[in-house]
PDB file of C-alpha atoms in Angstrom:
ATOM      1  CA  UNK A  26      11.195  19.926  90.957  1.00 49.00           C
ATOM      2  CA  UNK A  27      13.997  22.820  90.140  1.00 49.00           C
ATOM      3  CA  UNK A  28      12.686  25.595  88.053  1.00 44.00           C
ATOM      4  CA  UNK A  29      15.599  24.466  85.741  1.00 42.00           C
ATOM      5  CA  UNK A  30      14.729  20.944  85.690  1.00 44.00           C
ATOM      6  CA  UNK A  31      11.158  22.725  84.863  1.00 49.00           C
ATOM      7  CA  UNK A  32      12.399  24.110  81.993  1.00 44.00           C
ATOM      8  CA  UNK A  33      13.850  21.790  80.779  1.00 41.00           C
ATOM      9  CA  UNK A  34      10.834  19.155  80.559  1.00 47.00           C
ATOM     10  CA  UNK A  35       8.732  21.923  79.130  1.00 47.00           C
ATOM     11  CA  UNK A  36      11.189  22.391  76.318  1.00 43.00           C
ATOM     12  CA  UNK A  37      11.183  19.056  75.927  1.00 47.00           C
ATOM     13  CA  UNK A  38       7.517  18.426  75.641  1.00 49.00           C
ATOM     14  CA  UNK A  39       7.407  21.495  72.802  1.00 45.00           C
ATOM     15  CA  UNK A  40      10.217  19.771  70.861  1.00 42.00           C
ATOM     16  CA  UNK A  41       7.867  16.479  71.088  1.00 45.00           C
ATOM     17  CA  UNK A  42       4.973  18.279  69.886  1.00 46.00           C
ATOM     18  CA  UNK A  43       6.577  19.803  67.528  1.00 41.00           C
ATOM     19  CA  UNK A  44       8.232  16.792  66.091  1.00 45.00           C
ATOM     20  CA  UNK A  45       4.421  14.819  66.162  1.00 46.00           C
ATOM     21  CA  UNK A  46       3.207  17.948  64.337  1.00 46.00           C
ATOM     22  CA  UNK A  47       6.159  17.591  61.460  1.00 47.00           C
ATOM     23  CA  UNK A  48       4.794  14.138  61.013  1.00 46.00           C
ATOM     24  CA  UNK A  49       1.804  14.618  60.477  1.00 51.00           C
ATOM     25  CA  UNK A  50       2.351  17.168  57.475  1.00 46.00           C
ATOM     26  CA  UNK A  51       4.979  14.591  56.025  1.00 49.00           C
ATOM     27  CA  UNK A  52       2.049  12.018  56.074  1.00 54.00           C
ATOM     28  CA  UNK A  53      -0.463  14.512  54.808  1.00 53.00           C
ATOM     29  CA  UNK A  54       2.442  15.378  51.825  1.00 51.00           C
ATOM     30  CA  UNK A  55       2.998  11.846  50.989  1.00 52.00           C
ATOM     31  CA  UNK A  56      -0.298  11.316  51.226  1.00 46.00           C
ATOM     32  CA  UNK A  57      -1.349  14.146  48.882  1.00 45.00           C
ATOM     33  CA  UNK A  58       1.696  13.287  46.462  1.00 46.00           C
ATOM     34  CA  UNK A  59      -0.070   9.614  45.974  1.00 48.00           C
ATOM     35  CA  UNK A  60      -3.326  10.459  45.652  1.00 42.00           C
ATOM     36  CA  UNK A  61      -2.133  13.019  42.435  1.00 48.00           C
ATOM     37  CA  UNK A  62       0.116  10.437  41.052  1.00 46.00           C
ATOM     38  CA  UNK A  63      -3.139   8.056  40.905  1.00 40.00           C
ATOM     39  CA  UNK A  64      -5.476  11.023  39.268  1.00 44.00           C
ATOM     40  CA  UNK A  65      -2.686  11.505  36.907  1.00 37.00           C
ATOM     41  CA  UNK A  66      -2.654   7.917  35.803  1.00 34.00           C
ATOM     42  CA  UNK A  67      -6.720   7.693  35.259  1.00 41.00           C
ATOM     43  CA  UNK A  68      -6.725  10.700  33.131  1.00 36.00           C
ATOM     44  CA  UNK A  69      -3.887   9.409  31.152  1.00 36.00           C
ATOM     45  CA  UNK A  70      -5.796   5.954  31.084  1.00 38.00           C
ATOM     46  CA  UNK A  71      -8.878   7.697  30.312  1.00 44.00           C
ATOM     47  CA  UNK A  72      -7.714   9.779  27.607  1.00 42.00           C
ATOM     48  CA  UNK A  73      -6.386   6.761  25.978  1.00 36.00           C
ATOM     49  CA  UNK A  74      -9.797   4.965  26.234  1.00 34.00           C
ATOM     50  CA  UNK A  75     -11.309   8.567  24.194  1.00 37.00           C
ATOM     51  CA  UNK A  76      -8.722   8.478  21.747  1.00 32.00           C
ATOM     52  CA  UNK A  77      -9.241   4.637  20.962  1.00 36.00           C
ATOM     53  CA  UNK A  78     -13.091   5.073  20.913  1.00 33.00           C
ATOM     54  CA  UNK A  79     -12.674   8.011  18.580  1.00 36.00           C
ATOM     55  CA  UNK A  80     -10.283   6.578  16.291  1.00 36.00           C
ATOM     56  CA  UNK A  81     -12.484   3.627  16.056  1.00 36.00           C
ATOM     57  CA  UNK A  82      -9.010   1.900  15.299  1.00 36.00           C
ATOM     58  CA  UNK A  83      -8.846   2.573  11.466  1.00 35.00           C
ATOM     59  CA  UNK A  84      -6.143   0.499   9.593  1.00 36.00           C
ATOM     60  CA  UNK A  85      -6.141   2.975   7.103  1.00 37.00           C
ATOM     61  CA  UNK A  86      -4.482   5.492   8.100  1.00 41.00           C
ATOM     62  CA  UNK A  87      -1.950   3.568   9.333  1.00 52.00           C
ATOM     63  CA  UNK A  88       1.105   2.049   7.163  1.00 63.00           C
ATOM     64  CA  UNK A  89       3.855  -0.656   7.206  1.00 62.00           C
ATOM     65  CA  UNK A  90       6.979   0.698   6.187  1.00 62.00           C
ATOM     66  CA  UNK A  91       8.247   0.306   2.359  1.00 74.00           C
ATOM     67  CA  UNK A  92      10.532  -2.823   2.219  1.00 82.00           C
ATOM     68  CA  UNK A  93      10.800  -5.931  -0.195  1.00 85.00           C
ATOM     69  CA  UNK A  94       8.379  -8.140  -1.000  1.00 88.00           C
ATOM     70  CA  UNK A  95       8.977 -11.828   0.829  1.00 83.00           C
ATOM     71  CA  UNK A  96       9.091 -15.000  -1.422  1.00 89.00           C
ATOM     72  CA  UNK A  97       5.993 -16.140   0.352  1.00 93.00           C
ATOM     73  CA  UNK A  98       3.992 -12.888  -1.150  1.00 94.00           C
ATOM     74  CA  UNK A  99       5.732 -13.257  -4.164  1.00 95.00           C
ATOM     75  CA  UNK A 100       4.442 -16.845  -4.353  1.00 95.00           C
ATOM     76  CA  UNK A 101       1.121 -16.420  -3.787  1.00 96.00           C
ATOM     77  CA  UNK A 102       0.614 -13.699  -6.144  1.00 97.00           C
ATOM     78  CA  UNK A 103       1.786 -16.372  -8.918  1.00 97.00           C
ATOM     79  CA  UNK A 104      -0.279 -19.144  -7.758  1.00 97.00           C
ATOM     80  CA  UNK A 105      -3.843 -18.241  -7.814  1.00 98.00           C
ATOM     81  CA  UNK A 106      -5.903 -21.643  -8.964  1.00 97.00           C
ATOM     82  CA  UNK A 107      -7.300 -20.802 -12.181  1.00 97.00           C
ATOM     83  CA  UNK A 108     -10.730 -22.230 -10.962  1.00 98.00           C
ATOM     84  CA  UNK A 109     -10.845 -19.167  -8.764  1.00 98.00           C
ATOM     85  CA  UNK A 110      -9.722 -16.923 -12.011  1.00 98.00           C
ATOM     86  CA  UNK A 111     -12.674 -18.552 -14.018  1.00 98.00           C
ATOM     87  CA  UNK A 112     -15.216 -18.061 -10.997  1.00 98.00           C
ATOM     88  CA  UNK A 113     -14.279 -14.016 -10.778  1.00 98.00           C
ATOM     89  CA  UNK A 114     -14.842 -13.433 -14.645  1.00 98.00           C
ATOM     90  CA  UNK A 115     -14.534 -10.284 -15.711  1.00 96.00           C
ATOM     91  CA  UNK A 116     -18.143  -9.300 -15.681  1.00 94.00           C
ATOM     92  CA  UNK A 117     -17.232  -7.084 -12.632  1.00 91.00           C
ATOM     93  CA  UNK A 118     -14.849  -5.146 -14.449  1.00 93.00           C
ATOM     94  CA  UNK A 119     -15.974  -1.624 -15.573  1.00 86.00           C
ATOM     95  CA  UNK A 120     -12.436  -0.373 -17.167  1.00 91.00           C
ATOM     96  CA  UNK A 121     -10.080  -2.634 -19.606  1.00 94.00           C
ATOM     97  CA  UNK A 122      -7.296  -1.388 -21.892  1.00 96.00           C
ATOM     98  CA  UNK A 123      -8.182  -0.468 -25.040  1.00 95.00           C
ATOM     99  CA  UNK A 124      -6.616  -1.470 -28.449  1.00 95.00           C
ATOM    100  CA  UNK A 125      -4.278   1.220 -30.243  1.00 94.00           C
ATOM    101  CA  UNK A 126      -3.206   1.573 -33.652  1.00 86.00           C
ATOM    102  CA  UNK A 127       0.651   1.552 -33.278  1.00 87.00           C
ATOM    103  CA  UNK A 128       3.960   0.338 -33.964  1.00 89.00           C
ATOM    104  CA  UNK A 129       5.040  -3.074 -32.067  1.00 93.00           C
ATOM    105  CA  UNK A 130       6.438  -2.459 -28.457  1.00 94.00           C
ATOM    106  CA  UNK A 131       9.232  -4.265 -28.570  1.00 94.00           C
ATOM    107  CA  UNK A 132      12.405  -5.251 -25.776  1.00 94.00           C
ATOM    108  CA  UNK A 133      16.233  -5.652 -27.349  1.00 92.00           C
ATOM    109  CA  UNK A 134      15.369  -9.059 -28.220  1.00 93.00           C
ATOM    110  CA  UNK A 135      12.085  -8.832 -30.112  1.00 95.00           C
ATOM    111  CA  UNK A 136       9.945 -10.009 -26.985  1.00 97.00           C
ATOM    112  CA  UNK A 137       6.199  -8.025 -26.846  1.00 98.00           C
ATOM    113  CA  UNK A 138       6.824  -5.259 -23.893  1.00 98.00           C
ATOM    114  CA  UNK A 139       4.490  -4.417 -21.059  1.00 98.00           C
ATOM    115  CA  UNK A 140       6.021  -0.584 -19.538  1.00 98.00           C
ATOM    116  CA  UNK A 141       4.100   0.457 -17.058  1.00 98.00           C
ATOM    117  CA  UNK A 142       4.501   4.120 -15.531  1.00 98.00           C
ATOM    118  CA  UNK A 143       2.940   5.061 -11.766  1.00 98.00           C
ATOM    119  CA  UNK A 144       4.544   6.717  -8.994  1.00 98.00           C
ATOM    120  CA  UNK A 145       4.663   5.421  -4.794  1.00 98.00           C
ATOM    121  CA  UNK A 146       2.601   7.851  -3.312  1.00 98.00           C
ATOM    122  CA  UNK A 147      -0.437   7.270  -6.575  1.00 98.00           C
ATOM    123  CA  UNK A 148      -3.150   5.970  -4.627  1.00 98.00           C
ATOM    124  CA  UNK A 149      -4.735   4.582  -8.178  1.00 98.00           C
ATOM    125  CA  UNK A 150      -1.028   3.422  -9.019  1.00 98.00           C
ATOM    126  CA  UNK A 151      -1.190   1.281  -5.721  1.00 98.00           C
ATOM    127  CA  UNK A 152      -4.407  -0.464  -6.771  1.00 98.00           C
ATOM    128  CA  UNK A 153      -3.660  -1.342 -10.352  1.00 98.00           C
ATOM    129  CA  UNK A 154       0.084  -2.360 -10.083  1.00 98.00           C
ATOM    130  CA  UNK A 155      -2.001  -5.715  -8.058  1.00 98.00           C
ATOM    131  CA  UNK A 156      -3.748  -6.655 -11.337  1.00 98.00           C
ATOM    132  CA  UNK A 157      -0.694  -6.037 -13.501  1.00 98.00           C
ATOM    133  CA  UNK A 158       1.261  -7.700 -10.754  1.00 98.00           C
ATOM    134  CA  UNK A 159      -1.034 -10.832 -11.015  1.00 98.00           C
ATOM    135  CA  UNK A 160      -1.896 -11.151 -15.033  1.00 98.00           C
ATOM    136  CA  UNK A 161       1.959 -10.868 -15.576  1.00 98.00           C
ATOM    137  CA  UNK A 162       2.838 -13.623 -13.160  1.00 98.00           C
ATOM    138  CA  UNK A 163       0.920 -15.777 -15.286  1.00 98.00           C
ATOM    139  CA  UNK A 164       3.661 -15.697 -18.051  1.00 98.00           C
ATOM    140  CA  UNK A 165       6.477 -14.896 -15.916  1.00 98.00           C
ATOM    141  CA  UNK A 166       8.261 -14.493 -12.611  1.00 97.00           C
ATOM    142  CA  UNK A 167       8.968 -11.184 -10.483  1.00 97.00           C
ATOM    143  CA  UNK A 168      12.119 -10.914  -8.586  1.00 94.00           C
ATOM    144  CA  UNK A 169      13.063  -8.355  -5.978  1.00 94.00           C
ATOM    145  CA  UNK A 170       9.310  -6.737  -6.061  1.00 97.00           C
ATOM    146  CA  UNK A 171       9.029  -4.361  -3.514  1.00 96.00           C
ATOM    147  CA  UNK A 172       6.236  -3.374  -1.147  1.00 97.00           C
ATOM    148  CA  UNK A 173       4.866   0.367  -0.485  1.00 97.00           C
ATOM    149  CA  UNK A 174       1.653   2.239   0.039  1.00 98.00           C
ATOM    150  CA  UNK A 175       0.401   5.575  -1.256  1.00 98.00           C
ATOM    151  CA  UNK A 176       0.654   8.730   0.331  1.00 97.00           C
ATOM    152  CA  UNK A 177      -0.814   9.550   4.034  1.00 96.00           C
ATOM    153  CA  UNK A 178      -2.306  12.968   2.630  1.00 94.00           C
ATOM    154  CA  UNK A 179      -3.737  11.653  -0.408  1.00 96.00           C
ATOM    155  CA  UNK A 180      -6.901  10.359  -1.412  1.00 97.00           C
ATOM    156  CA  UNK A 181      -7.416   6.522   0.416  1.00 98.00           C
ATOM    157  CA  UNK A 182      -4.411   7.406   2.558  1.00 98.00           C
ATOM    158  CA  UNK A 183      -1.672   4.449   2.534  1.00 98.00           C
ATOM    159  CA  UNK A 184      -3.405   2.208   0.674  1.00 98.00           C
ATOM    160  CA  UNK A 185      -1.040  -0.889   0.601  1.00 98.00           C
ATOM    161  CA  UNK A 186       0.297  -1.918  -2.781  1.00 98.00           C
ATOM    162  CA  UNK A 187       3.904  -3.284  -4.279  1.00 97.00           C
ATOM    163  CA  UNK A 188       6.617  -1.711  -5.925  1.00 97.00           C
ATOM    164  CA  UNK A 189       8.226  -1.779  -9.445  1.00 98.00           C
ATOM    165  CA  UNK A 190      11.346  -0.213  -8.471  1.00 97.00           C
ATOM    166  CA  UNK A 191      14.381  -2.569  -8.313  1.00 95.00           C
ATOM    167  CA  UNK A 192      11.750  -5.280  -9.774  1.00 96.00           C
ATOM    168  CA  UNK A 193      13.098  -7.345 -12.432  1.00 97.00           C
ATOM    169  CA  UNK A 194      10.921  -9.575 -14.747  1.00 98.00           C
ATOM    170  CA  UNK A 195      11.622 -13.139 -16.252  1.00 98.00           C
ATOM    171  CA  UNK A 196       9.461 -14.641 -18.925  1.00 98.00           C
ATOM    172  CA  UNK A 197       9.888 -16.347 -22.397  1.00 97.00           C
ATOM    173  CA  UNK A 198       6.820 -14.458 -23.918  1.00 98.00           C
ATOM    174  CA  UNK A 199       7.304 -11.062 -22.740  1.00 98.00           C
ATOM    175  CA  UNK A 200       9.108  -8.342 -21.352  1.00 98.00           C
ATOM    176  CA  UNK A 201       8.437  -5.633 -18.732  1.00 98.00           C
ATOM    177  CA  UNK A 202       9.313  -2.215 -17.430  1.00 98.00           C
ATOM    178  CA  UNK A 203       8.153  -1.068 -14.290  1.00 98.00           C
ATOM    179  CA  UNK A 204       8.578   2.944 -13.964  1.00 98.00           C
ATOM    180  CA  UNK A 205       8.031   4.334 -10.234  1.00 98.00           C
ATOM    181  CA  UNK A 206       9.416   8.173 -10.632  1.00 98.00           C
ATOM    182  CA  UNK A 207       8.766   8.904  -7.526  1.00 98.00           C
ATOM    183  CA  UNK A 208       8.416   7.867  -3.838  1.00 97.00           C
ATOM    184  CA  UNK A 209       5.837   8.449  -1.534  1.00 97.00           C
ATOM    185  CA  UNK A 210       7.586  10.701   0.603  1.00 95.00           C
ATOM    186  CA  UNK A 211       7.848  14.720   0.602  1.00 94.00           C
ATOM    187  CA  UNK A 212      10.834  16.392   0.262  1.00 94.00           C
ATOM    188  CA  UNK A 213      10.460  20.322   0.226  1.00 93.00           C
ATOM    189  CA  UNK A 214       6.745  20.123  -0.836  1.00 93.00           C
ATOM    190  CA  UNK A 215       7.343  17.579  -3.473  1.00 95.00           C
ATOM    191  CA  UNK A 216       7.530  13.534  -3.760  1.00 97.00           C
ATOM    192  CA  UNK A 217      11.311  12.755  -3.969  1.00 97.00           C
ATOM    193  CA  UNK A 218      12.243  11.653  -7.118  1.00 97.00           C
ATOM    194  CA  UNK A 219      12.620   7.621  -7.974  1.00 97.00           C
ATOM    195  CA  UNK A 220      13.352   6.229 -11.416  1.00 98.00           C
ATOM    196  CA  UNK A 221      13.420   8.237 -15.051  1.00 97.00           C
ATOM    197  CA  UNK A 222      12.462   7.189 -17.789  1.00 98.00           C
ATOM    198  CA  UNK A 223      14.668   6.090 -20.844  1.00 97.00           C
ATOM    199  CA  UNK A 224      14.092   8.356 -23.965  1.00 98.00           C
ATOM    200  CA  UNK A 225      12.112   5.583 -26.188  1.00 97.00           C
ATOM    201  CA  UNK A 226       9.860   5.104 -23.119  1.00 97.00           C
ATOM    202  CA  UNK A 227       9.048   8.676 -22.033  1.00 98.00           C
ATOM    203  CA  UNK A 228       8.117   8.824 -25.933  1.00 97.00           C
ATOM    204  CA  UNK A 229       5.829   6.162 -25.500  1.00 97.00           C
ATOM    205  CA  UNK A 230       4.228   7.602 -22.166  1.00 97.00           C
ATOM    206  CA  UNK A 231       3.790  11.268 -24.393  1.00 97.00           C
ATOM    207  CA  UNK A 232       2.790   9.921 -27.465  1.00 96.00           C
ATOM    208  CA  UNK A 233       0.053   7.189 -26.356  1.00 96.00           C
ATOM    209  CA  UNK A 234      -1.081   8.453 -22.646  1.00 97.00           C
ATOM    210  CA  UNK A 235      -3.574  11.188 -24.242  1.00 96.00           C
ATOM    211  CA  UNK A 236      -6.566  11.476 -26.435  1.00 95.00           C
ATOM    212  CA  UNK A 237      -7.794   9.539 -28.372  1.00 93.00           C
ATOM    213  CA  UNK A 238      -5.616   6.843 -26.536  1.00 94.00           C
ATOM    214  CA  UNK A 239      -7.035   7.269 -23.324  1.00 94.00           C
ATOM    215  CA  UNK A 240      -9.359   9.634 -22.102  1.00 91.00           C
ATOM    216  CA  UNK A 241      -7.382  12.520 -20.362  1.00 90.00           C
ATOM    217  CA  UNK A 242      -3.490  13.213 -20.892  1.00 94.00           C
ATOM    218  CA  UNK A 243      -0.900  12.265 -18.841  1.00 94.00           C
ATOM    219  CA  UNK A 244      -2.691  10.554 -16.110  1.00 95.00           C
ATOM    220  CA  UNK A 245      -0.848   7.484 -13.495  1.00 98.00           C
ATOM    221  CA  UNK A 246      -0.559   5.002 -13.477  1.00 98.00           C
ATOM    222  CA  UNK A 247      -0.341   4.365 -17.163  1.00 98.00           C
ATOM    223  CA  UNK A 248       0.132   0.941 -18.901  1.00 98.00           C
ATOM    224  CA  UNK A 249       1.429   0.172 -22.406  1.00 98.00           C
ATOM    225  CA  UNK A 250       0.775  -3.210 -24.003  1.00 98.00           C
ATOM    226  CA  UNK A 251       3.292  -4.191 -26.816  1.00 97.00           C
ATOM    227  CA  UNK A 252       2.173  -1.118 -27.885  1.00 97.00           C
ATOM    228  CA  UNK A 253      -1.399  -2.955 -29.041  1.00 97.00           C
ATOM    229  CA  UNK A 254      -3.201  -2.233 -26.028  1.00 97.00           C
ATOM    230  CA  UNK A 255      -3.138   0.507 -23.753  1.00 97.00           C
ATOM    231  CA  UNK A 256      -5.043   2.110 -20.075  1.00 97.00           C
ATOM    232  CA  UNK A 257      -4.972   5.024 -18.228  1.00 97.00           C
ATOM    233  CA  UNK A 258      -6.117   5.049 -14.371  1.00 96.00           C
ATOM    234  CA  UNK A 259      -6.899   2.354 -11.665  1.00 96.00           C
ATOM    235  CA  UNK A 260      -9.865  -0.330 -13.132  1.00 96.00           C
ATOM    236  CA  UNK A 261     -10.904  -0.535  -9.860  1.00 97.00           C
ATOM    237  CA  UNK A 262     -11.308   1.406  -7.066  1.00 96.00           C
ATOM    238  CA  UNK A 263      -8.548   1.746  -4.362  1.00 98.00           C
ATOM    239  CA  UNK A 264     -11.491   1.745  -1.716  1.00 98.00           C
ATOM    240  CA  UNK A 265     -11.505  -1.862  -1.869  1.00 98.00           C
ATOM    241  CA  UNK A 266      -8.293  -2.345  -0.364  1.00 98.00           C
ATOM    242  CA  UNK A 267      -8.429   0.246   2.847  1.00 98.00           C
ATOM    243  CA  UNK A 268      -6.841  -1.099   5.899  1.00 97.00           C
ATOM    244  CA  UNK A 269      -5.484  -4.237   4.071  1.00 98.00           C
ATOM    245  CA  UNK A 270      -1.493  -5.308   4.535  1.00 97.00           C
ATOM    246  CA  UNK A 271      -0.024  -6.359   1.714  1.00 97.00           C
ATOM    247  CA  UNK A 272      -0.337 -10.295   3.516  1.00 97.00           C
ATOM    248  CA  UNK A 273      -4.099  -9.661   3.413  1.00 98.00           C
ATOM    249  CA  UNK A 274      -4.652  -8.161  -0.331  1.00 98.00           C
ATOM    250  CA  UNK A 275      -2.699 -11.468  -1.787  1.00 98.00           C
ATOM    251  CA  UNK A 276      -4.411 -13.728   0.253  1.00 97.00           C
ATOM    252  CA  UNK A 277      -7.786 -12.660  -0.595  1.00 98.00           C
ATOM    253  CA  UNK A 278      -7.179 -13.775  -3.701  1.00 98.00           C
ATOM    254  CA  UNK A 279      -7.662 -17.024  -4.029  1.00 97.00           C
ATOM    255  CA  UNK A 280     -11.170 -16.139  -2.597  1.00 98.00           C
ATOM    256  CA  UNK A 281     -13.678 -15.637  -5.694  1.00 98.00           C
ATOM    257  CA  UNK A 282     -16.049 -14.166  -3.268  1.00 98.00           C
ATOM    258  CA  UNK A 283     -14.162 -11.387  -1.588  1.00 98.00           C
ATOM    259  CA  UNK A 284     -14.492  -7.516  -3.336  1.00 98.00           C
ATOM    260  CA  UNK A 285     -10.774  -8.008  -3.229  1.00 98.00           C
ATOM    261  CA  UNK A 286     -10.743 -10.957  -5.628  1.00 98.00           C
ATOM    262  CA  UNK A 287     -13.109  -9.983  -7.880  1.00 98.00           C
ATOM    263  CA  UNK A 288     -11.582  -6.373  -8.259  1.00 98.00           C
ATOM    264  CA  UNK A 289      -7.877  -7.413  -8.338  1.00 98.00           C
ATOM    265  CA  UNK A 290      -8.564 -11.306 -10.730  1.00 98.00           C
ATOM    266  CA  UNK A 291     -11.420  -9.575 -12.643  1.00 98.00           C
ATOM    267  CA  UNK A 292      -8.679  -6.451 -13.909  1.00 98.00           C
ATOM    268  CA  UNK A 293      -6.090 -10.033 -14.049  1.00 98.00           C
ATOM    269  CA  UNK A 294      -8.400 -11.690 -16.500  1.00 98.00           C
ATOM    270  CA  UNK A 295      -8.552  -8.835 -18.501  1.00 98.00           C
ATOM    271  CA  UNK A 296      -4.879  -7.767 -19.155  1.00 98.00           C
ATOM    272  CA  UNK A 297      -4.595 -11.490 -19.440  1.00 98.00           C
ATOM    273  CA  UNK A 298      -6.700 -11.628 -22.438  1.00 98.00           C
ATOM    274  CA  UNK A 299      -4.576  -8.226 -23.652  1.00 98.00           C
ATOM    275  CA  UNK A 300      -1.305 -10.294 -22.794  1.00 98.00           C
ATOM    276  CA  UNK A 301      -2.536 -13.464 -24.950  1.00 98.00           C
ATOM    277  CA  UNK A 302      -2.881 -11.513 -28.104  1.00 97.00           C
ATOM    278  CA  UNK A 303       1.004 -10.204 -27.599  1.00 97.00           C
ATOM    279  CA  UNK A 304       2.008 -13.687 -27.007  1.00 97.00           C
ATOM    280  CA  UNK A 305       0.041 -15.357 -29.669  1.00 97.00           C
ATOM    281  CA  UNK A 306      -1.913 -17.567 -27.291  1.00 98.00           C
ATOM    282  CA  UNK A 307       0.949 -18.512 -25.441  1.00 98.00           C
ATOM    283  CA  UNK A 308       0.926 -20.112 -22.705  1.00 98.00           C
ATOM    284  CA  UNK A 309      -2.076 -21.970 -23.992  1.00 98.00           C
ATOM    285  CA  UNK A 310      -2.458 -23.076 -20.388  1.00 97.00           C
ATOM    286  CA  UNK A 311      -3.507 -19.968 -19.690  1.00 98.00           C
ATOM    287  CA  UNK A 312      -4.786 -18.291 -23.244  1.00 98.00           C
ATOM    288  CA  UNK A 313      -7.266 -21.430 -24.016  1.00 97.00           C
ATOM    289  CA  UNK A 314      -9.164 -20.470 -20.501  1.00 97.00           C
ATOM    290  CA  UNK A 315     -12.973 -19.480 -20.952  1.00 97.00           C
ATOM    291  CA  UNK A 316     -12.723 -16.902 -18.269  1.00 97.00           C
ATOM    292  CA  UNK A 317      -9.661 -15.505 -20.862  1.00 98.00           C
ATOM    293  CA  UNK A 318     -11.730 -15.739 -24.070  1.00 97.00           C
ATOM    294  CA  UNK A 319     -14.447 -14.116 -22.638  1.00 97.00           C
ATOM    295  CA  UNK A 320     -12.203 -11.278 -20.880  1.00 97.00           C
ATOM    296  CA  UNK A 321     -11.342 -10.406 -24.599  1.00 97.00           C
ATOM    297  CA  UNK A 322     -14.484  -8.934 -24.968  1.00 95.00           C
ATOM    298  CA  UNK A 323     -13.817  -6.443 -22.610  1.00 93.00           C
ATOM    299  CA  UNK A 324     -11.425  -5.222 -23.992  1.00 95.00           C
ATOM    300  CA  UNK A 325     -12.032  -1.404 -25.436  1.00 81.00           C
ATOM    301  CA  UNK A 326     -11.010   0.408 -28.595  1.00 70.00           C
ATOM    302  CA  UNK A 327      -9.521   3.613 -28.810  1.00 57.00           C
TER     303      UNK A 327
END
């Protein structure tokens, strides 16, 4: 062989080598590349798992978005049997309205009014505007009822309830006013405002939502009855209804033997038997019940 011809197949053998020696890098790289791809999926995975574990997947602090309450909910809030309302009682209950000494609370056209005055993001105001919700629906219907939950930084954190705002109220027997001034949402480091008052019922929320009315001033939600009866404060604990839809609270109802039930139909029976002596007994469907009669003991004096 030619020294050229030499040269040549030795320059040739170092471009082979070095070719077989690039390809074995690019398979070590690609190599490498899937191998971190694959740790970086476990850890993801795994930190998932920790964060699941950890959480423990609590419904409470989570929350459905404010909206308007479906005919189906609406439904069942007005059609709890009244075997299930006499098999709650009202021994459970441990606060009631109690009976003022003031002028009739009257609508435009002479009906007995019910004006009740919470706010969105009142944790107590979620849990008692499901009794109100309930006795009311017993002498009337709710239309365009909407559904919210308390704030997410405030005591029992989004606790699911309904909404007044918007609501309007049908009944032969009574009337109702449903006051929400404010949402549950921050604007600036305070809850954006909702509805006002009207003049006549801000007077009513100064006058009778103190001492010796109720038992501190100016406390949500507060609930005027015809001006007869009158309550301050949840009469049940929101704690009964952490990590519970909207769905779920109604359709525990109908269950005497849930906590739900028996807190949400006990506080019913009670502002039922309030209700009844606005309306004179009427509906007597509802006003001749024993689980009514005996609900009127419960109720307090100022």
């Amino acid at each position: 062989m030619s020294k050229h011809a030499e040269q040549k197949s030795q320059a040739r053998e170092k471009a082979a080598a070095l070719h077989a020696t690039q390809l074995r890098a690019e398979r070590r790289r690609r190599l490498l590349l899937a191998v971190g791809a694959v740790a970086v999926v476990l850890v993801v995975i795994g930190g998932l798992v920790a964060v699941r574990l950890a959480g423990g997947g609590k419904k409470e602090t989570a929350a459905e978005p404010s909206g308007s309450a479906d005919s189906n909910l609406i439904s069942t809030l007005a059609s709890i049997p009244a075997e299930t309302f006499a098999a709650v009682g009202s021994d459970g209950v441990q606060a009631a309205p109690a009976a003022i000494t003031a002028p009739h609370l009257l609508s435009p056209d002479g009906k007995p009014k019910v004006l009740y005055v919470g706010a969105e993001f009142c944790p107590y105001c979620a849990a008692e505007r499901w009794p109100v919700t309930v006795a009311l629906s017993r002498f009337g219907t709710f239309s365009n009822l909407g559904t919210t939950h308390s704030a997410a930084a405030d005591v029992y954190p989004n606790t699911a309830s309904l909404s007044f705002h918007g609501s309007t109220y049908t009944s032969k027997y009574l009337a109702f006013t449903g006051v929400e001034t404010t949402t549950n949402e921050e604007v600036n480091g305070r809850y954006a405002p909702l509805d006002k008052l009207t003049p006549e019922d801000q007077k009513t929320f100064d006058t009778f939502n103190q001492p010796p009315y109720v038992k501190s001033s100016g406390s949500i939600p507060f609930v005027d009855l015809g001006g007869q009866f009158a309550n301050a404060g949840a009469t049940f604990t929101p704690e009964v209804l952490a990590g519970k839809t909207q769905s779920e609270i109604a359709n525990a109802l109908k269950d005497p033997a849930n906590p739900i039930a028996q807190a949400i139909d006990g506080s019913a029976n009670v502002y039922t038997a309030a209700l009844c002596q606005l309306t004179k007994n009427q509906p007597a469907a509802v006003c001749s019940t024993d689980a009514v009669k005996t609900a009127a003991g419960k109720l307090g004096r100022s």
